[in-house]
Short mmCIF file of C-alpha atoms in Angstrom, two decimals:
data_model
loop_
_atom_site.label_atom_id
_atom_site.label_comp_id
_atom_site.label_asym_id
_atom_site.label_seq_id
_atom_site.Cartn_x
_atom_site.Cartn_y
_atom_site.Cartn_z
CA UNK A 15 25.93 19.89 36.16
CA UNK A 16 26.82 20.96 32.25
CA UNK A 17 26.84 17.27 31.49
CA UNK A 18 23.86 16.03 33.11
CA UNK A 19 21.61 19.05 31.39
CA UNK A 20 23.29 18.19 27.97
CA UNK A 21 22.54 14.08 28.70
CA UNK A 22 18.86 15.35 29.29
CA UNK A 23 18.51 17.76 26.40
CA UNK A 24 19.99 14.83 24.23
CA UNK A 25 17.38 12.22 25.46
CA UNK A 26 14.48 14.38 24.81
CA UNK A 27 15.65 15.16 21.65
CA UNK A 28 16.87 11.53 20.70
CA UNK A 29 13.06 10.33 21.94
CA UNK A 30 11.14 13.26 19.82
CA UNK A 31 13.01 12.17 16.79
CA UNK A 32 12.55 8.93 17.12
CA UNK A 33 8.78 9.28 17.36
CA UNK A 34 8.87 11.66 14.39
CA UNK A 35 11.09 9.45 12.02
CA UNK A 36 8.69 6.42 12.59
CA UNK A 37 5.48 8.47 11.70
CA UNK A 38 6.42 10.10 9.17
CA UNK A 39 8.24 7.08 7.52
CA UNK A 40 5.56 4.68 8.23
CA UNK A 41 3.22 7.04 6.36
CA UNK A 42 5.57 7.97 3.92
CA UNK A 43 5.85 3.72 3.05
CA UNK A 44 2.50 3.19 1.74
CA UNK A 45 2.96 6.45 -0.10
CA UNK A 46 5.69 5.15 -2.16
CA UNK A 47 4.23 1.66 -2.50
CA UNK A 48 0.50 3.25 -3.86
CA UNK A 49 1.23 6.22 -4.63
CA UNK A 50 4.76 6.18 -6.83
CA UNK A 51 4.54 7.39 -10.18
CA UNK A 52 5.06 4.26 -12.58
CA UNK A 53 7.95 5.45 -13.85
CA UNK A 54 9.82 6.12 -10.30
CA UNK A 55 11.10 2.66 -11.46
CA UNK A 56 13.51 1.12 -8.82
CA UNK A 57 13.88 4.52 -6.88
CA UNK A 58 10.97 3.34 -5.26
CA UNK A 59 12.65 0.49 -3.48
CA UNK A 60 15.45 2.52 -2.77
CA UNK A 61 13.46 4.56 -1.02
CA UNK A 62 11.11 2.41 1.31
CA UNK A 63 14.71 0.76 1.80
CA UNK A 64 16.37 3.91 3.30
CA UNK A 65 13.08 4.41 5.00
CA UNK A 66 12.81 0.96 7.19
CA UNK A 67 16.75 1.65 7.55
CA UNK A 68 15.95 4.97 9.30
CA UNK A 69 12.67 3.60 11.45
CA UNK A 70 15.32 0.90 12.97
CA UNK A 71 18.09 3.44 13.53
CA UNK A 72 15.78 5.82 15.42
CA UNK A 73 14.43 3.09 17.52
CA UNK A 74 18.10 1.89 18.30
CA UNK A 75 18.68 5.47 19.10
CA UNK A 76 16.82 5.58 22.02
CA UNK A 77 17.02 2.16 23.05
CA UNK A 78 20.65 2.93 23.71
CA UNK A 79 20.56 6.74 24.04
CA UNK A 80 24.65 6.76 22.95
CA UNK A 81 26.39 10.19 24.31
CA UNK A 82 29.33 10.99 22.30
CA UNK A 83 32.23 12.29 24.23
CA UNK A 84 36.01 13.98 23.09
CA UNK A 85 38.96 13.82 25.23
CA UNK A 86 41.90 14.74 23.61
CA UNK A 87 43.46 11.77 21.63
CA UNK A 88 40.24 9.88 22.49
CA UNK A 89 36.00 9.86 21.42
CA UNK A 90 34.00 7.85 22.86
CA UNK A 91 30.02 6.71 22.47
CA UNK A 92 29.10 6.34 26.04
CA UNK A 93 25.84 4.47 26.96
CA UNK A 94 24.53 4.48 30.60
CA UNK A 95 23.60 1.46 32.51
CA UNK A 96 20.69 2.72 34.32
CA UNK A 97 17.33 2.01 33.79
CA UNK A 98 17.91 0.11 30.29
CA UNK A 99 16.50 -3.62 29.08
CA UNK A 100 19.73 -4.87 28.61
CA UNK A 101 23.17 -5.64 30.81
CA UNK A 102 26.57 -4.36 30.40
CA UNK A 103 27.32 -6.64 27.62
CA UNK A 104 24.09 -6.48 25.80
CA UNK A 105 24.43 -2.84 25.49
CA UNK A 106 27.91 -2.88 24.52
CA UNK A 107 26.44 -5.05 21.58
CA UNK A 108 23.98 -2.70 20.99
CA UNK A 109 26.98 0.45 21.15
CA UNK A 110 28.61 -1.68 17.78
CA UNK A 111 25.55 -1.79 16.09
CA UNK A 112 24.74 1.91 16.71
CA UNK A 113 28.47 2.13 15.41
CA UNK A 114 27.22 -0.06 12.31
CA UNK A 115 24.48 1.93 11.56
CA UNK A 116 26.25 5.10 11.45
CA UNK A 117 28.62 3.27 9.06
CA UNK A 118 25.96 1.94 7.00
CA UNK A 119 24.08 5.37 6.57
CA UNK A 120 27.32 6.60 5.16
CA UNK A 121 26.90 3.88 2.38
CA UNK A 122 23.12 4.66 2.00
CA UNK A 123 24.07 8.24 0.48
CA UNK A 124 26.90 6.86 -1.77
CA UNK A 125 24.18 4.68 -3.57
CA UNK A 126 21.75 6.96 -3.44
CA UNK A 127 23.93 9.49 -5.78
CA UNK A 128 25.21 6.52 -7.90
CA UNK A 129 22.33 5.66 -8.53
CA UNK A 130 20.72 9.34 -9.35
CA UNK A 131 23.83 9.86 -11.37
CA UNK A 132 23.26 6.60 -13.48
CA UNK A 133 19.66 7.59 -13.95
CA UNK A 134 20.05 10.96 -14.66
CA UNK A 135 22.90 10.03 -17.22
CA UNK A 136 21.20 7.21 -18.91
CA UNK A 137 24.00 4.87 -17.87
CA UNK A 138 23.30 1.06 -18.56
CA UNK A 139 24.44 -0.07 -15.21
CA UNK A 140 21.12 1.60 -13.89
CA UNK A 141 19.84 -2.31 -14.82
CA UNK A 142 21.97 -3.08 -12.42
CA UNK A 143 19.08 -1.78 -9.86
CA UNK A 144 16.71 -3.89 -11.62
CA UNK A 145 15.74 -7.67 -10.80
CA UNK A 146 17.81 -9.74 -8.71
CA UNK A 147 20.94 -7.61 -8.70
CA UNK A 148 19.40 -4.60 -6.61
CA UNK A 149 20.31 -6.66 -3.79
CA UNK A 150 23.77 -6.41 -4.84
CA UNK A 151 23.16 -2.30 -4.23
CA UNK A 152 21.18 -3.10 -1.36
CA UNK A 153 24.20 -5.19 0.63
CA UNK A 154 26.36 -2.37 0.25
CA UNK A 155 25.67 -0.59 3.30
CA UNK A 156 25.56 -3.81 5.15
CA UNK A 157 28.94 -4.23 4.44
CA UNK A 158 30.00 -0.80 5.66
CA UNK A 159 27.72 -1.18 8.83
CA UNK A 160 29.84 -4.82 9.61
CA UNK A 161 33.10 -2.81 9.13
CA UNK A 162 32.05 -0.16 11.35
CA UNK A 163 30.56 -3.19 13.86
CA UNK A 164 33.60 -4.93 13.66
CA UNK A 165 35.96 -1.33 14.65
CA UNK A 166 33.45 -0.87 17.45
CA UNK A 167 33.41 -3.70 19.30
CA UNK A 168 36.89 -5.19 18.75
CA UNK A 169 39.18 -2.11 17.81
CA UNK A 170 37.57 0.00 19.96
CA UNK A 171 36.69 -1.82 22.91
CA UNK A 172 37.46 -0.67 26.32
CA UNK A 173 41.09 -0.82 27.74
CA UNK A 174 42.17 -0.70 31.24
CA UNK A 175 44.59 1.91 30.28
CA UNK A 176 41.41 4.27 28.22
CA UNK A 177 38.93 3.70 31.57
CA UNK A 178 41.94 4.83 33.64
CA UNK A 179 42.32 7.99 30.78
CA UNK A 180 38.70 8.93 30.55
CA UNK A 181 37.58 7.72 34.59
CA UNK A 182 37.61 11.21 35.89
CA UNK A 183 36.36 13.38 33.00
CA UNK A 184 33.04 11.45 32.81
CA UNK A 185 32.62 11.64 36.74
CA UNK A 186 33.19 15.55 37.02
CA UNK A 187 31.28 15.87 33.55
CA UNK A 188 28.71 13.56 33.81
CA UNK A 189 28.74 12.37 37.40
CA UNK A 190 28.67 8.79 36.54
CA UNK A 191 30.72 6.13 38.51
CA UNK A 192 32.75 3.98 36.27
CA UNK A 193 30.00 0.46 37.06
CA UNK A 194 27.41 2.66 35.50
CA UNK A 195 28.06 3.25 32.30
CA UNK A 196 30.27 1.23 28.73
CA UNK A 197 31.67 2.94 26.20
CA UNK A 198 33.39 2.12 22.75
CA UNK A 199 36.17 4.35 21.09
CA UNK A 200 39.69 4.40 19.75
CA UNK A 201 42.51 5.83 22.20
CA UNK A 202 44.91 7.09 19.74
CA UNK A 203 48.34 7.40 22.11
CA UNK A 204 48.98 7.20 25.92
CA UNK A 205 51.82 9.52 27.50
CA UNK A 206 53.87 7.43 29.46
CA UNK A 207 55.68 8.62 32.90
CA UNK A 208 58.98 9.50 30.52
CA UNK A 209 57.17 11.81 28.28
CA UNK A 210 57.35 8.64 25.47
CA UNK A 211 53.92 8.43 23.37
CA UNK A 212 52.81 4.89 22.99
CA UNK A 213 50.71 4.43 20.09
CA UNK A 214 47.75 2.08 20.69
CA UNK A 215 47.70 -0.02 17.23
CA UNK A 216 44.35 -1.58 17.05
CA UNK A 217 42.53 1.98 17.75
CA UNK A 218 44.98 3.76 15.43
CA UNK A 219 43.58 1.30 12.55
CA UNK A 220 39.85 1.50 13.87
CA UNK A 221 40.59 5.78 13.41
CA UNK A 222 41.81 4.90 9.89
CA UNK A 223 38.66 2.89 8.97
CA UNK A 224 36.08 5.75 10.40
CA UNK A 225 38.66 7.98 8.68
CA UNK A 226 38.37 6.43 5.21
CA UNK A 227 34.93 5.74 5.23
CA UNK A 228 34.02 9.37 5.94
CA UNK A 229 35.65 10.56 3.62
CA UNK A 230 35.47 8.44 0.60
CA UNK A 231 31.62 8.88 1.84
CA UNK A 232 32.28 12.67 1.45
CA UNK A 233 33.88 12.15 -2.01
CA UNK A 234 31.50 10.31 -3.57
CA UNK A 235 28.40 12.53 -2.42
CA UNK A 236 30.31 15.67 -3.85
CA UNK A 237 31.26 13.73 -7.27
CA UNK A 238 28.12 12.31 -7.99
CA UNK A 239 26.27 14.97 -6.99
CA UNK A 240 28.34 17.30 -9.04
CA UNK A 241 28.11 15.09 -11.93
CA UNK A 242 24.22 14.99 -11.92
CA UNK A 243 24.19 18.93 -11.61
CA UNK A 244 27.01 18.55 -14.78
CA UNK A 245 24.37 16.29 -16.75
CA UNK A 246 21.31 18.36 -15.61
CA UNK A 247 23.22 21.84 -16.59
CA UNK A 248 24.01 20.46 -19.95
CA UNK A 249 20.59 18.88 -20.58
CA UNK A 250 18.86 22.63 -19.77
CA UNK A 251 21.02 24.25 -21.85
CA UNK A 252 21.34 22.12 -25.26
CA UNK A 253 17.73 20.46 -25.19
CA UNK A 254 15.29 21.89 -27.65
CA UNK A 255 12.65 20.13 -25.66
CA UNK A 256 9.83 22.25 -24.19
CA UNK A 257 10.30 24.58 -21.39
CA UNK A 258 8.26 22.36 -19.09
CA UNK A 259 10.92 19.82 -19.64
CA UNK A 260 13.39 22.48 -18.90
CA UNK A 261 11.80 23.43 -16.00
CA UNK A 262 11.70 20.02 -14.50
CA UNK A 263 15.59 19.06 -14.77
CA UNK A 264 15.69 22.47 -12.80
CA UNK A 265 13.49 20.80 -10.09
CA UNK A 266 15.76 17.92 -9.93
CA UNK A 267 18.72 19.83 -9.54
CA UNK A 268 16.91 21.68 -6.55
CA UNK A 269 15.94 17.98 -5.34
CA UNK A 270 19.12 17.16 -5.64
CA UNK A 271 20.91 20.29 -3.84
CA UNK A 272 18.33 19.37 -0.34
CA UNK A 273 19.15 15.94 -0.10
CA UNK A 274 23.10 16.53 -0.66
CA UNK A 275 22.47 18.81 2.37
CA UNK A 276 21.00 16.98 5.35
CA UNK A 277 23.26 14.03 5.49
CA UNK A 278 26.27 16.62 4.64
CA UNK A 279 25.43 18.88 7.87
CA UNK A 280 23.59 16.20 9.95
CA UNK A 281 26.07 13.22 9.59
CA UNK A 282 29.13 13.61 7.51
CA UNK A 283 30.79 17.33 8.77
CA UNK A 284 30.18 16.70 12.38
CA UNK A 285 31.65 13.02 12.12
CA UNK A 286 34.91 14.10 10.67
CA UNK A 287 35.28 16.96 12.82
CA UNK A 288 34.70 14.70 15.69
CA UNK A 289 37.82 12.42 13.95
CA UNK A 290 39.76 15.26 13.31
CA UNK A 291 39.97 16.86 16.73
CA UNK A 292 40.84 13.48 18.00
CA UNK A 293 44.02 13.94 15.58
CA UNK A 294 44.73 17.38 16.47
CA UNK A 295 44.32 16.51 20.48
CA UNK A 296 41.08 19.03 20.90
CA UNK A 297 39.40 18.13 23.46
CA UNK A 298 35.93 18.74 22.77
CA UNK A 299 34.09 17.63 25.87
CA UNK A 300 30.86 17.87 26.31
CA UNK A 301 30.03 19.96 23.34
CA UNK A 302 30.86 16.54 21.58
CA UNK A 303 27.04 15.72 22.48
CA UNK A 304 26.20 17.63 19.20
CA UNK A 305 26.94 14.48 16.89
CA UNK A 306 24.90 12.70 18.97
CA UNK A 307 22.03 15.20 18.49
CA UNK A 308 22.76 15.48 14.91
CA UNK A 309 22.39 11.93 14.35
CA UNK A 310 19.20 11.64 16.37
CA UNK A 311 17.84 14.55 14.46
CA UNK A 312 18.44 12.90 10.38
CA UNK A 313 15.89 10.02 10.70
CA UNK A 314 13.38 12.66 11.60
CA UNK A 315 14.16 14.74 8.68
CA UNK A 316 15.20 13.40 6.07
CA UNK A 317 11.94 11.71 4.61
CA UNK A 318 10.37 15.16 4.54
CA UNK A 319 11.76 16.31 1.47
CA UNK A 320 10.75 13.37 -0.54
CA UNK A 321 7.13 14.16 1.09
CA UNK A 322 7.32 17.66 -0.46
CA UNK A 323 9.64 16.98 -3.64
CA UNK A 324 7.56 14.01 -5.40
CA UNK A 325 4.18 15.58 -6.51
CA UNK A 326 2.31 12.29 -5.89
CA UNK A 327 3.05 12.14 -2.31
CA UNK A 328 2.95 15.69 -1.74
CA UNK A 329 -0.70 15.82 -2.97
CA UNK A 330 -2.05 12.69 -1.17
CA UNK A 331 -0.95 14.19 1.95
CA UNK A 332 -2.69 17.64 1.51
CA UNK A 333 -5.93 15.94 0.16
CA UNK A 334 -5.61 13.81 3.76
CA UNK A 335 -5.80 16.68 5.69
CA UNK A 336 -7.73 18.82 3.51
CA UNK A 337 -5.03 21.23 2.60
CA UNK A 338 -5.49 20.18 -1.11
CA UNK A 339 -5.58 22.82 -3.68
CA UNK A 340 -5.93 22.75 -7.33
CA UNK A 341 -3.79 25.45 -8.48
CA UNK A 342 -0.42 24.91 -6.47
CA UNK A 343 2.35 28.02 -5.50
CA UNK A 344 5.53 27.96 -8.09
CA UNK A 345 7.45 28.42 -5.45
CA UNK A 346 6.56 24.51 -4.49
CA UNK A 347 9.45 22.40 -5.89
CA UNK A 348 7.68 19.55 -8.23
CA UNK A 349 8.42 16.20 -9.79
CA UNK A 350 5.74 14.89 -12.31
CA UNK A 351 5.04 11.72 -13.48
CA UNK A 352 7.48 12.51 -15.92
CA UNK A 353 10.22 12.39 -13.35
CA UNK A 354 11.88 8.65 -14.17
CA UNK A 355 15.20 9.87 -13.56
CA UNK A 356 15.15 11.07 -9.94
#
């Protein structure tokens, strides 16, 4: 009954996310729409963008309540028929678009540090986020999401020979019958009866796309976000501004550092573990459920630090429920109205 407790710690835990992630976002919207400092510039889009992006991916998270499951040379999202709105084939929809949205995310953080990068650096491609051509930035993860839509549903898409594979695990694990749940995933090789492997092409080539987008995801994060610390390091140490000034790139850095964090231990480690143990033939089981959790869990926190970080927003909210206090702890990370280049 391992897998039915797990399936029921993940559903509370997708629901209470979900319902966290939309309050908090939907507050945190008008916030950045009244509140923004003026010279937040296009950040502010950027930011109620990657906010409605995370109020649609929590809701889609418990509309389909995905379980992800290893078998050796084989993960799988697994969604259960029961008790949902939508058929077999509407959910397995659904499964590619949660796929899509997991893919897109991954492009949300790659413009997120180009674009602190460019700011922080002064770069004149940050007009690039300006007018018309923010769009450009904007379709970026859409085109990451349709890749990872596109490996779901067609390079991924059930076999006779993967139901025959994974049949049994999921009815001793999970005790579902094989009419009561769909599932998407790659099945790397098969064994055959001669001890031959037989390479399945299409979900070989779906494994290289998740591959590659994890980790060019992963490369970019670590670049850009090492070249803003670069540019803020420098900037402390040769400025002759005023310590204040000092003191603020500091507070950027320590901005920065948070929000390289959550999507790094939420989204992008346990994703290419997940990948890599399909590789290696490590059967995870199970335990696998812990992406799914993971994912559930970043909607809900990952507008909190911009609550805390961006002075504005930080003090609305304590003067709303009367926490508000003139003289605030320097232990509080702060970003002024001087912060353009956030």
């Amino acid at each position: 009954m391992l897998g039915k407790q797990w399936s029921s710690l993940l559903q509370l835990i997708q629901q209470v996310s979900a319902v966290i992630s939309i309050l908090i976002n939907c507050f945190l919207i008008p916030l950045i729409l009244k509140k923004s400092p003026k010279q937040l510039g296009a950040y502010k889009w950027l930011m109620i963008y990657i906010s409605v992006f995370e109020i649609l991916y929590s809701i889609l998270d418990v509309i389909v309540a995905p379980e992800h499951f290893s078998h050796g040379p084989t993960f799988l999202v697994i969604v259960g028929t029961k008790d949902k709105l939508f058929g077999p084939d509407g959910l397995t929809v659904l499964n590619s678009i949660y796929w899509g949205c997991f893919g897109a995310s991954m492009a949300i953080f790659d413009v997120h540090f180009v674009y602190r990068w460019l700011a922080v650096s002064e770069n004149p491609l940050l007009q690039t986020f300006s007018g018309w051509t923010i769009w450009i930035w904007f379709s970026v993860p859409l085109w990451y999401g349709l890749t990872w839509v596109f490996t779901g549903y067609f390079l991924s898409a059930s076999t006779e020979s993967k139901s025959e594979f994974i049949r049994d695990s999921i009815k001793e694990i999970f005790q579902l019958e094989f009419d009561e749940y769909i599932y998407l995933g790659p099945y790397l090789y098969q064994r055959m009866e001669d001890g031959s492997l037989h390479v399945h092409l299409p979900s070989l080539l779906g494994l290289g796309i998740i591959t590659i987008t994890i980790v060019s995801s992963i490369i970019i994060v670590v670049v850009f976000g090492y070249l803003c610390y670069n540019r803020i390091s420098r900037l402390v140490a040769t400025t002759s501004a005023s310590a204040k000034f000092q003191k603020l790139q500091k507070q950027l850095f320590y901005a920065l550092v948070i929000q390289t964090l959550i999507p790094f231990v939420l989204m992008h480690m346990p994703g290419a573990i997940m990948v890599a143990f399909v590789f290696l033939n490590i059967d995870l089981g199970i335990y696998s459920a812990v992406l799914s959790m993971t994912i559930a869990i970043y909607p809900a926190i990952d507008p909190i630090p911009t609550l805390v970080i961006v002075e504005n927003y930080r003090k609305t909210t304590l003067k709303m429920f009367g926490c508000y206090k003139r003289t605030m702890p320097s232990s509080i990370i702060t970003i002024t109205g001087e912060s353009s280049k956030i």
